[in-house]
Amino acid sequence: MGPISSSWSFNRFFAIVFVVFAISGEFVAGYYRPSPWRYAHATFYGDETGSETMGGACGYGNLFNSGYGLATAALSTTLFKDGYGCGQCFQIMCVKSKHCYYGNPSTVVTATNLCPPNWYQDSNNGGWCNPPRTHFDMAKPAFMKLANWKAGIIPVAYRRVACKRSGGMRFQFQGNAYWLLIFVMNVGGAGDIKSMAVKGSRTNWISMSHNWGASYQAFSSLYGQSLSFRVTSYTTGETVYAWNVAPSNWNAGMTYKSSANFR
């Protein structure tokens, strides 16, 4: 058998890399990649103003101020994952319904809320968010990009996609001098958070515990110190350092911006 040409070796290597990429489909070379398409159903809540979608279980507060607007959805328990699904981005497409707009359009939403179970209704007749169902309860303006709102509920195809954010992560401070509670917003890449740590200008890294939604807490006296954060993605395990996010005179109720983010 003759020698294998360099071009053949390169093509074979490229094909192997492509197959590995296609199978994993989520995190390659520092960038979050779309997941495979799956099927679920979607409904909507609130009206065209989106006022009922403000706040929510993830703790983002006013979604316009947080940068999410009305392109949002509440997730069923299966997707919400005790708050670790907060901030994830989903591309949703209307399929297999006469109510879908022409061309089966899709839209991208951010998970900002929980759609709780309703055990008083059958899972296939009103209890749409009952486990183990995979369901999206979308802001009405987002739903109306896919189908006629009079449909009420539609079958959809969905996949996780990278969250494309402008600028760095934002850290909203709550708590007091002995209890620091941080809500993290505008997270890029996979959009989610597995764990956090905080470092004062006079301390080592202090692990923070998950409170609820997109919030993390530290029971430490950190006032009077400038603060940095270490953030690890729930999906990819990637860690990003946000240095000197807040000045030494930080206050609860303030939101501080960093230049660091996931891709």
XYZ file of N, CA and C in Angstrom:
789
model
N 0.849 -1.190 0.000
C 0.000 0.000 0.000
C 0.876 1.227 0.000
N 0.580 2.174 -0.879
C 1.396 3.371 -1.006
C 1.161 4.331 0.137
N 1.994 5.366 0.208
C 1.866 6.361 1.257
C 0.561 7.133 1.117
N 0.012 7.554 2.246
C -1.214 8.359 2.255
C -0.848 9.810 2.015
N -1.515 10.424 1.084
C -1.186 11.802 0.745
C -1.546 12.738 1.884
N -0.845 13.872 1.963
C -1.103 14.847 3.019
C -2.488 15.441 2.882
N -2.972 15.595 1.628
C -4.299 16.173 1.435
C -5.377 15.215 1.947
N -5.161 13.890 1.708
C -6.122 12.905 2.201
C -6.157 12.914 3.723
N -4.949 12.997 4.342
C -4.884 13.019 5.801
C -5.601 14.231 6.353
N -5.409 15.376 5.715
C -6.060 16.596 6.182
C -7.571 16.483 6.051
N -8.022 15.936 4.907
C -9.473 15.807 4.706
C -10.087 14.867 5.732
N -9.363 13.763 6.009
C -9.874 12.819 6.993
C -9.924 13.464 8.372
N -8.879 14.195 8.725
C -8.852 14.888 10.012
C -9.995 15.882 10.116
N -10.223 16.637 9.051
C -11.310 17.620 9.046
C -12.657 16.942 9.222
N -12.827 15.784 8.553
C -14.094 15.065 8.661
C -14.323 14.575 10.087
N -13.254 14.077 10.739
C -13.380 13.605 12.109
C -13.749 14.752 13.038
N -13.070 15.887 12.868
C -13.365 17.065 13.684
C -14.803 17.495 13.488
N -15.268 17.466 12.221
C -16.640 17.888 11.926
C -17.644 16.967 12.612
N -17.375 15.633 12.598
C -18.283 14.692 13.230
C -18.336 14.925 14.740
N -17.171 15.122 15.362
C -17.135 15.378 16.803
C -17.912 16.643 17.123
N -17.713 17.673 16.310
C -18.425 18.936 16.503
C -19.922 18.736 16.372
N -20.329 17.952 15.371
C -21.756 17.742 15.135
C -22.406 16.984 16.280
N -21.655 16.037 16.875
C -22.215 15.249 17.970
C -22.330 16.094 19.229
N -21.271 16.819 19.567
C -21.312 17.610 20.787
C -22.214 18.812 20.604
N -21.966 19.588 19.559
C -22.876 20.625 19.121
C -23.110 21.751 20.092
N -22.318 21.856 21.172
C -22.642 22.894 22.125
C -21.481 23.829 22.428
N -20.298 23.312 22.700
C -19.236 24.200 23.147
C -17.926 23.801 22.504
N -17.456 24.594 21.572
C -16.222 24.301 20.863
C -15.369 25.563 20.798
N -14.115 25.420 21.184
C -13.130 26.488 21.028
C -13.600 27.810 21.631
N -14.213 27.747 22.815
C -14.549 28.967 23.515
C -15.854 29.616 23.117
N -16.573 29.039 22.173
C -17.834 29.614 21.721
C -18.969 28.614 21.929
N -20.114 29.102 22.365
C -21.268 28.227 22.525
C -21.915 28.000 21.162
N -22.201 26.743 20.855
C -22.795 26.382 19.574
C -24.207 25.853 19.777
N -25.079 26.003 18.784
C -26.468 25.549 18.939
C -26.565 24.056 19.233
N -27.575 23.694 20.006
C -27.855 22.294 20.295
C -28.725 21.727 19.179
N -28.962 20.430 19.162
C -29.878 19.855 18.169
C -31.304 20.358 18.387
N -32.107 20.287 17.327
C -33.515 20.673 17.429
C -34.287 19.612 18.204
N -35.215 20.062 19.032
C -36.110 19.184 19.764
C -37.532 19.734 19.645
N -38.495 18.978 20.152
C -39.895 19.385 20.016
C -40.531 19.648 21.374
N -41.439 20.621 21.395
C -42.152 20.992 22.617
C -43.429 21.712 22.211
N -44.022 22.433 23.144
C -45.181 23.278 22.865
C -44.951 24.656 23.490
N -45.694 25.623 22.992
C -45.564 26.987 23.507
C -46.931 27.632 23.660
N -47.059 28.403 24.719
C -48.222 29.253 24.953
C -47.697 30.670 25.185
N -48.568 31.576 25.626
C -48.105 32.919 25.964
C -48.808 33.383 27.225
N -48.222 34.395 27.869
C -48.893 35.012 29.018
C -48.750 36.526 28.927
N -49.685 37.216 29.566
C -49.665 38.672 29.506
C -50.273 39.198 28.218
N -50.108 40.503 28.003
C -50.638 41.139 26.796
C -49.502 41.699 25.953
N -49.856 42.532 24.976
C -48.847 43.051 24.045
C -47.818 43.968 24.706
N -48.167 44.544 25.850
C -47.225 45.435 26.523
C -46.127 44.672 27.254
N -46.399 43.413 27.575
C -45.413 42.605 28.294
C -45.297 42.944 29.767
N -46.228 43.726 30.300
C -46.112 44.174 31.695
C -46.111 42.996 32.674
N -46.847 41.941 32.356
C -46.932 40.797 33.271
C -45.672 39.941 33.253
N -44.788 40.188 32.295
C -43.550 39.404 32.230
C -42.421 40.049 33.029
N -42.639 41.278 33.512
C -41.585 41.944 34.284
C -41.358 41.206 35.601
N -40.162 41.303 36.121
C -39.827 40.567 37.340
C -39.556 39.119 36.990
N -40.269 38.219 37.595
C -40.101 36.808 37.264
C -39.147 36.098 38.201
N -39.173 34.773 38.119
C -38.438 33.929 39.062
C -36.924 34.039 38.933
N -36.440 34.530 37.806
C -34.983 34.654 37.646
C -34.433 35.887 38.349
N -35.313 36.843 38.673
C -34.877 38.020 39.421
C -34.297 39.133 38.581
N -34.632 39.178 37.296
C -34.066 40.209 36.429
C -34.762 41.563 36.561
N -35.884 41.606 37.279
C -36.561 42.880 37.489
C -37.191 43.408 36.218
N -37.024 44.701 35.980
C -37.536 45.328 34.762
C -36.741 44.804 33.574
N -37.393 44.056 32.710
C -36.672 43.374 31.625
C -36.159 44.338 30.564
N -36.747 45.519 30.484
C -36.211 46.514 29.559
C -34.885 47.059 30.098
N -34.850 47.349 31.393
C -33.612 47.835 32.005
C -32.533 46.764 32.021
N -32.959 45.504 32.113
C -31.991 44.403 32.155
C -31.453 44.047 30.773
N -32.081 44.582 29.729
C -31.600 44.337 28.378
C -32.285 43.208 27.644
N -33.317 42.602 28.248
C -33.981 41.461 27.625
C -35.245 41.841 26.863
N -35.865 42.945 27.241
C -37.056 43.397 26.527
C -38.199 42.405 26.605
N -38.870 42.216 25.467
C -40.022 41.327 25.407
C -39.725 40.012 24.702
N -38.480 39.790 24.341
C -38.076 38.524 23.715
C -37.725 37.529 24.808
N -38.745 37.134 25.582
C -38.512 36.315 26.766
C -39.528 35.180 26.860
N -39.245 34.248 27.753
C -40.160 33.130 27.987
C -39.983 32.607 29.401
N -41.082 32.070 29.943
C -41.033 31.306 31.186
C -40.873 29.838 30.827
N -40.050 29.131 31.563
C -39.748 27.730 31.265
C -40.502 26.802 32.202
N -40.892 25.647 31.680
C -41.441 24.611 32.547
C -40.337 24.115 33.482
N -40.744 23.436 34.549
C -39.800 22.988 35.568
C -38.652 22.182 34.975
N -38.955 21.377 33.974
C -37.937 20.527 33.350
C -36.804 21.353 32.757
N -37.136 22.494 32.168
C -36.130 23.357 31.561
C -35.535 24.352 32.557
N -36.344 24.760 33.533
C -35.919 25.784 34.490
C -34.789 25.299 35.389
N -34.828 24.043 35.766
C -33.748 23.393 36.513
C -33.375 24.156 37.782
N -34.382 24.475 38.580
C -34.152 25.173 39.855
C -33.428 26.503 39.679
N -33.618 27.124 38.537
C -33.025 28.434 38.295
C -31.758 28.401 37.464
N -31.179 27.228 37.279
C -29.956 27.157 36.478
C -30.233 27.362 34.992
N -31.514 27.318 34.599
C -31.874 27.600 33.208
C -32.048 29.083 32.935
N -32.006 29.897 33.980
C -32.156 31.347 33.792
C -31.064 31.896 32.875
N -31.478 32.755 31.961
C -30.521 33.402 31.054
C -30.226 32.619 29.800
N -30.647 31.351 29.729
C -30.404 30.573 28.517
C -31.235 31.126 27.359
N -30.720 30.966 26.159
C -31.391 31.476 24.965
C -31.866 30.314 24.097
N -33.081 30.446 23.590
C -33.700 29.402 22.786
C -34.227 29.983 21.475
N -33.924 29.304 20.399
C -34.561 29.611 19.119
C -35.785 28.725 19.017
N -36.946 29.341 18.816
C -38.207 28.615 18.793
C -38.891 28.820 17.452
N -39.371 27.723 16.864
C -40.006 27.755 15.546
C -41.372 27.090 15.617
N -42.378 27.745 15.067
C -43.717 27.163 14.995
C -43.729 26.074 13.925
N -44.259 24.892 14.272
C -44.292 23.768 13.328
C -45.627 23.038 13.429
N -46.013 22.406 12.358
C -47.126 21.455 12.322
C -48.431 22.031 12.891
N -48.699 23.284 12.578
C -49.938 23.899 13.036
C -50.466 24.844 11.958
N -51.766 24.849 11.764
C -52.383 25.768 10.800
C -52.276 27.222 11.251
N -51.923 27.412 12.520
C -51.815 28.771 13.058
C -50.435 29.378 12.844
N -49.467 28.562 12.400
C -48.125 29.089 12.138
C -48.192 30.122 11.020
N -47.436 31.175 11.166
C -47.333 32.129 10.072
C -46.593 31.489 8.904
N -46.808 32.065 7.729
C -46.223 31.514 6.502
C -44.701 31.419 6.624
N -44.175 30.277 6.210
C -42.730 30.064 6.229
C -42.205 29.526 7.547
N -43.093 29.242 8.504
C -42.673 28.722 9.816
C -41.549 29.561 10.427
N -41.851 30.817 10.752
C -40.804 31.699 11.282
C -40.325 31.256 12.664
N -39.156 31.730 13.023
C -38.615 31.429 14.343
C -38.244 32.739 15.035
N -38.057 32.657 16.329
C -37.608 33.805 17.112
C -36.722 33.296 18.239
N -35.888 34.176 18.773
C -34.989 33.818 19.870
C -35.459 34.512 21.137
N -35.577 33.734 22.209
C -36.019 34.280 23.493
C -35.009 33.925 24.577
N -35.037 34.719 25.645
C -34.227 34.450 26.830
C -35.127 33.950 27.945
N -34.667 32.954 28.680
C -35.419 32.427 29.818
C -35.309 33.393 30.989
N -36.454 33.949 31.405
C -36.451 34.921 32.498
C -37.409 34.561 33.624
N -38.157 33.461 33.477
C -39.189 33.171 34.464
C -39.455 31.667 34.508
N -40.188 31.256 35.530
C -40.630 29.872 35.687
C -42.110 29.770 35.368
N -42.473 28.775 34.565
C -43.880 28.434 34.357
C -44.183 27.290 35.325
N -44.862 27.565 36.431
C -45.031 26.545 37.469
C -46.026 25.470 37.075
N -45.931 24.312 37.691
C -46.913 23.249 37.428
C -48.299 23.653 37.891
N -49.291 23.078 37.260
C -50.679 23.251 37.677
C -51.279 21.859 37.814
N -51.152 21.294 39.010
C -51.544 19.906 39.217
C -53.054 19.715 39.226
N -53.805 20.822 39.205
C -55.266 20.709 39.165
C -55.776 20.466 37.748
N -54.863 20.562 36.761
C -55.254 20.333 35.379
C -54.399 19.238 34.771
N -54.999 18.505 33.844
C -54.291 17.440 33.153
C -53.108 18.016 32.367
N -52.023 17.276 32.335
C -50.820 17.756 31.650
C -51.033 17.991 30.166
N -52.044 17.348 29.590
C -52.337 17.528 28.168
C -53.567 18.391 27.929
N -54.029 19.039 29.005
C -55.222 19.874 28.868
C -55.199 20.985 29.919
N -54.262 21.911 29.737
C -54.168 23.052 30.639
C -52.967 23.032 31.554
N -52.532 21.839 31.968
C -51.346 21.759 32.818
C -50.085 21.642 31.988
N -49.933 22.606 31.094
C -48.872 22.511 30.073
C -47.463 22.467 30.668
N -47.304 23.061 31.841
C -45.961 23.126 32.417
C -45.703 22.067 33.477
N -46.607 21.115 33.578
C -46.408 20.022 34.541
C -45.229 19.148 34.119
N -44.352 18.779 35.057
C -43.289 17.832 34.724
C -43.889 16.508 34.249
N -43.266 15.823 33.311
C -41.963 16.148 32.729
C -42.058 16.913 31.412
N -43.154 17.614 31.184
C -43.337 18.311 29.910
C -42.271 19.378 29.704
N -41.843 19.519 28.458
C -40.964 20.602 28.045
C -41.842 21.664 27.397
N -41.895 22.845 28.016
C -42.862 23.845 27.564
C -42.299 25.252 27.723
N -42.711 26.126 26.788
C -42.351 27.544 26.828
C -43.625 28.385 26.956
N -43.694 29.204 27.989
C -44.779 30.174 28.135
C -44.182 31.527 27.779
N -44.410 31.957 26.563
C -43.693 33.088 25.992
C -44.383 34.418 26.299
N -43.611 35.487 26.298
C -44.210 36.813 26.305
C -45.056 36.927 25.030
N -46.229 37.541 25.126
C -47.151 37.559 23.994
C -46.515 38.151 22.730
N -45.748 39.271 22.814
C -45.125 39.797 21.595
C -44.182 38.795 20.929
N -43.504 37.961 21.717
C -42.616 36.943 21.149
C -43.428 35.847 20.481
N -44.502 35.411 21.137
C -45.380 34.382 20.570
C -45.967 34.845 19.243
N -46.324 36.125 19.167
C -46.977 36.654 17.968
C -46.029 36.762 16.770
N -44.738 36.533 16.988
C -43.812 36.458 15.865
C -43.874 35.094 15.187
N -44.502 34.130 15.863
C -44.555 32.761 15.353
C -45.913 32.386 14.779
N -46.972 32.835 15.454
C -48.301 32.345 15.099
C -49.371 33.327 15.565
N -50.572 33.107 15.086
C -51.726 33.882 15.527
C -51.977 33.587 17.009
N -52.059 34.635 17.816
C -52.189 34.444 19.254
C -53.478 33.705 19.632
N -54.474 33.741 18.743
C -55.739 33.065 19.031
C -55.579 31.543 19.086
N -54.445 31.048 18.608
C -54.187 29.603 18.668
C -54.104 29.130 20.122
N -53.591 29.988 20.990
C -53.467 29.633 22.407
C -52.246 28.789 22.709
N -52.133 27.657 22.041
C -50.985 26.768 22.211
C -50.593 26.228 20.847
N -49.281 26.122 20.604
C -48.785 25.634 19.316
C -47.644 24.637 19.534
N -47.506 23.664 18.639
C -46.313 22.806 18.674
C -45.126 23.589 18.122
N -43.972 23.389 18.709
C -42.776 24.116 18.279
C -41.575 23.180 18.207
N -40.628 23.591 17.403
C -39.283 23.016 17.448
C -38.405 24.051 18.133
N -37.459 23.596 18.938
C -36.603 24.551 19.647
C -35.184 24.004 19.762
N -34.258 24.917 19.963
C -32.884 24.531 20.236
C -32.204 25.632 21.042
N -31.227 25.251 21.840
C -30.421 26.219 22.555
C -29.506 26.899 21.554
N -29.344 28.207 21.692
C -28.439 28.966 20.851
C -27.611 29.890 21.738
N -26.544 30.405 21.176
C -25.694 31.335 21.919
C -26.460 32.620 22.209
N -26.281 33.129 23.410
C -26.878 34.415 23.775
C -25.938 35.529 23.291
N -26.409 36.321 22.384
C -25.609 37.417 21.837
C -25.901 38.688 22.620
N -24.958 39.081 23.454
C -25.137 40.233 24.323
C -24.193 41.364 23.934
N -24.628 42.561 24.196
C -23.801 43.742 23.967
C -23.123 44.120 25.274
N -21.811 44.165 25.259
C -21.077 44.528 26.462
C -20.891 43.370 27.412
N -20.452 43.690 28.622
C -20.136 42.668 29.595
C -21.292 42.320 30.508
N -21.041 41.384 31.420
C -22.051 40.993 32.392
C -22.347 42.154 33.337
N -23.577 42.167 33.847
C -24.003 43.191 34.793
C -24.314 42.537 36.129
N -23.902 43.201 37.194
C -24.060 42.646 38.539
C -24.895 43.616 39.373
N -26.107 43.170 39.719
C -26.983 43.989 40.547
C -26.800 43.589 42.005
N -26.490 44.579 42.844
C -26.175 44.323 44.240
C -27.422 44.483 45.116
N -27.618 43.521 46.007
C -28.630 43.590 47.049
C -27.991 43.081 48.335
N -28.752 43.165 49.434
C -28.234 42.672 50.697
C -27.835 43.783 51.637
N -26.836 43.491 52.478
C -26.373 44.466 53.466
C -24.881 44.259 53.703
N -24.366 44.877 54.767
C -22.919 44.829 55.012
C -22.411 43.421 55.298
N -23.307 42.502 55.715
C -22.876 41.147 56.087
C -23.460 40.059 55.192
N -24.275 40.472 54.243
C -24.897 39.511 53.329
C -24.969 40.138 51.944
N -24.182 39.609 51.032
C -24.122 40.136 49.672
C -24.926 39.232 48.746
N -25.939 39.800 48.093
C -26.773 39.060 47.150
C -26.605 39.693 45.773
N -26.190 38.882 44.803
C -25.878 39.388 43.464
C -26.780 38.739 42.426
N -27.436 39.580 41.625
C -28.184 39.107 40.462
C -27.316 39.393 39.234
N -27.073 38.354 38.432
C -26.189 38.498 37.266
C -27.021 38.528 35.995
N -26.812 39.548 35.185
C -27.598 39.746 33.972
C -26.678 39.945 32.775
N -27.282 39.892 31.599
C -26.575 40.139 30.335
C -25.430 39.146 30.123
N -25.692 37.882 30.463
C -24.669 36.841 30.333
C -24.679 36.293 28.908
N -23.543 36.308 28.247
C -23.435 35.826 26.880
C -23.157 34.334 26.815
N -22.870 33.843 25.614
C -22.554 32.430 25.429
C -23.738 31.543 25.765
N -23.536 30.584 26.660
C -24.624 29.699 27.073
C -25.671 30.427 27.901
N -25.315 31.588 28.453
C -26.265 32.437 29.151
C -26.532 32.075 30.592
N -26.076 30.917 31.038
C -26.420 30.435 32.369
C -25.216 30.439 33.303
N -25.483 30.202 34.592
C -24.436 30.234 35.609
C -24.560 29.016 36.511
N -23.443 28.344 36.726
C -23.406 27.193 37.643
C -22.940 27.608 39.025
N -21.912 28.474 39.068
C -21.351 28.864 40.356
C -20.660 30.215 40.236
N -20.489 30.851 41.401
C -19.825 32.144 41.457
C -18.942 32.226 42.692
N -17.968 33.113 42.617
C -17.150 33.445 43.776
C -16.886 34.943 43.727
N -16.677 35.539 44.895
C -16.398 36.966 44.987
C -15.056 37.158 45.676
N -14.334 38.181 45.259
C -13.045 38.510 45.869
C -13.016 39.990 46.209
N -12.855 40.269 47.477
C -12.666 41.649 47.886
C -11.212 42.056 47.707
N -10.975 43.341 47.734
C -9.593 43.812 47.555
C -8.701 43.425 48.726
N -9.326 42.970 49.840
C -8.538 42.528 50.997
C -8.836 41.073 51.378
N -9.442 40.315 50.478
C -9.769 38.915 50.789
C -9.290 37.998 49.669
N -9.309 36.708 49.960
C -9.144 35.704 48.914
C -10.500 35.452 48.269
N -10.565 34.499 47.352
C -11.834 34.174 46.711
C -12.770 33.519 47.717
N -14.010 33.973 47.748
C -15.043 33.451 48.642
C -16.139 32.839 47.785
N -16.407 31.545 47.984
C -17.454 30.877 47.209
C -18.822 31.443 47.576
N -19.672 31.608 46.564
C -21.027 32.102 46.764
C -22.001 30.951 46.551
N -23.065 30.910 47.315
C -24.064 29.862 47.164
C -25.207 30.348 46.278
N -25.833 29.397 45.604
C -26.958 29.723 44.735
C -28.171 30.024 45.594
N -28.739 31.215 45.428
C -29.924 31.600 46.175
C -31.170 31.130 45.454
N -31.462 31.719 44.315
C -32.601 31.332 43.483
C -32.470 32.060 42.165
N -32.973 31.444 41.096
C -32.912 32.110 39.796
C -31.484 32.416 39.402
N -31.239 33.670 39.056
C -29.897 34.083 38.631
C -29.177 34.838 39.739
N -29.444 34.480 41.004
C -28.834 35.194 42.125
C -27.931 34.277 42.943
N -26.848 34.876 43.446
C -25.868 34.173 44.257
C -25.528 35.024 45.469
N -25.192 34.366 46.588
C -25.016 35.093 47.839
C -23.741 34.687 48.550
N -23.214 35.656 49.338
C -22.056 35.406 50.194
C -22.330 36.042 51.546
N -22.149 35.266 52.615
C -22.355 35.779 53.967
C -21.000 36.235 54.508
N -20.588 37.404 54.045
C -19.288 37.948 54.419
C -19.386 39.460 54.508
N -18.525 40.044 55.312
C -18.455 41.496 55.427
C -17.484 42.011 54.374
N -18.030 42.560 53.304
C -17.206 42.980 52.162
C -17.312 44.472 51.866
N -18.095 45.179 52.673
C -18.261 46.606 52.396
C -16.937 47.340 52.628
N -16.684 48.324 51.785
C -15.440 49.073 51.865
C -14.321 48.467 51.043
N -14.636 47.412 50.281
C -13.646 46.777 49.414
C -14.140 46.781 47.966
N -13.265 46.978 47.042
C -13.635 46.791 45.636
C -13.797 45.295 45.397
N -14.758 44.938 44.515
C -15.117 43.533 44.371
C -14.929 43.023 42.951
N -14.412 41.808 42.847
C -14.271 41.080 41.581
C -15.072 39.788 41.681
N -15.439 39.221 40.515
C -16.262 38.014 40.509
C -15.692 36.957 39.568
N -15.846 35.718 39.985
C -15.497 34.559 39.153
C -16.803 33.831 38.837
N -17.117 33.704 37.547
C -18.409 33.166 37.121
C -18.166 31.936 36.243
N -18.845 30.831 36.568
C -18.698 29.594 35.808
C -20.030 29.226 35.173
N -19.998 28.892 33.885
C -21.201 28.537 33.132
C -21.737 27.174 33.555
N -23.049 27.070 33.673
C -23.710 25.806 34.023
C -23.573 24.788 32.893
N -23.699 25.245 31.659
C -23.700 24.334 30.514
C -22.309 23.925 30.079
N -21.404 24.881 29.967
C -20.102 24.598 29.373
C -18.993 24.371 30.389
N -19.189 24.855 31.622
C -18.135 24.750 32.616
C -17.043 25.792 32.444
N -17.178 26.654 31.455
C -16.185 27.701 31.237
C -16.261 28.723 32.366
N -15.113 29.266 32.752
C -15.044 30.270 33.813
C -14.518 31.592 33.262
N -15.169 32.670 33.666
C -14.771 34.020 33.272
C -14.539 34.836 34.535
N -13.480 35.639 34.534
C -13.159 36.517 35.655
C -13.550 37.944 35.307
N -14.323 38.558 36.185
C -14.712 39.958 36.023
C -14.017 40.743 37.135
N -12.942 41.410 36.772
C -12.104 42.065 37.775
C -12.589 43.481 38.073
N -12.509 43.840 39.348
C -12.796 45.211 39.807
C -14.121 45.732 39.257
N -15.159 44.921 39.447
C -16.483 45.285 38.951
C -17.071 46.447 39.734
N -16.975 46.377 41.048
C -17.585 47.396 41.900
C -16.512 48.130 42.698
N -16.639 49.435 42.853
C -15.669 50.205 43.646
C -15.852 49.933 45.133
N -14.948 50.409 45.924
C -14.989 50.147 47.364
C -16.204 50.778 48.046
N -16.793 51.786 47.428
C -17.984 52.426 48.016
C -19.271 51.924 47.374
N -19.288 50.644 46.953
C -20.485 50.072 46.331
C -21.654 50.108 47.303
N -22.856 50.100 46.734
C -24.067 50.151 47.548
C -25.093 49.154 47.034
N -25.912 48.622 47.947
C -27.030 47.771 47.566
C -28.018 48.589 46.743
N -28.608 47.946 45.745
C -29.536 48.635 44.857
C -28.891 49.135 43.585
N -27.574 49.108 43.531
C -26.852 49.571 42.351
C -26.526 48.386 41.434
N -26.389 48.682 40.153
C -25.964 47.692 39.167
C -24.636 48.126 38.582
N -23.667 47.228 38.586
C -22.335 47.541 38.100
C -22.022 46.695 36.865
N -21.426 47.333 35.876
C -21.132 46.663 34.603
C -19.668 46.256 34.568
N -19.434 45.098 33.946
C -18.067 44.638 33.728
C -17.783 44.610 32.236
N -16.554 44.385 31.890
C -16.190 44.223 30.470
C -16.064 42.758 30.103
N -16.205 41.867 31.080
C -16.023 40.438 30.842
C -17.353 39.776 30.487
N -17.288 38.779 29.595
C -18.482 38.028 29.253
C -18.094 36.721 28.558
N -19.062 35.818 28.505
C -18.896 34.588 27.750
C -19.203 34.853 26.282
N -18.742 33.952 25.416
C -18.958 34.136 23.980
C -19.889 33.053 23.433
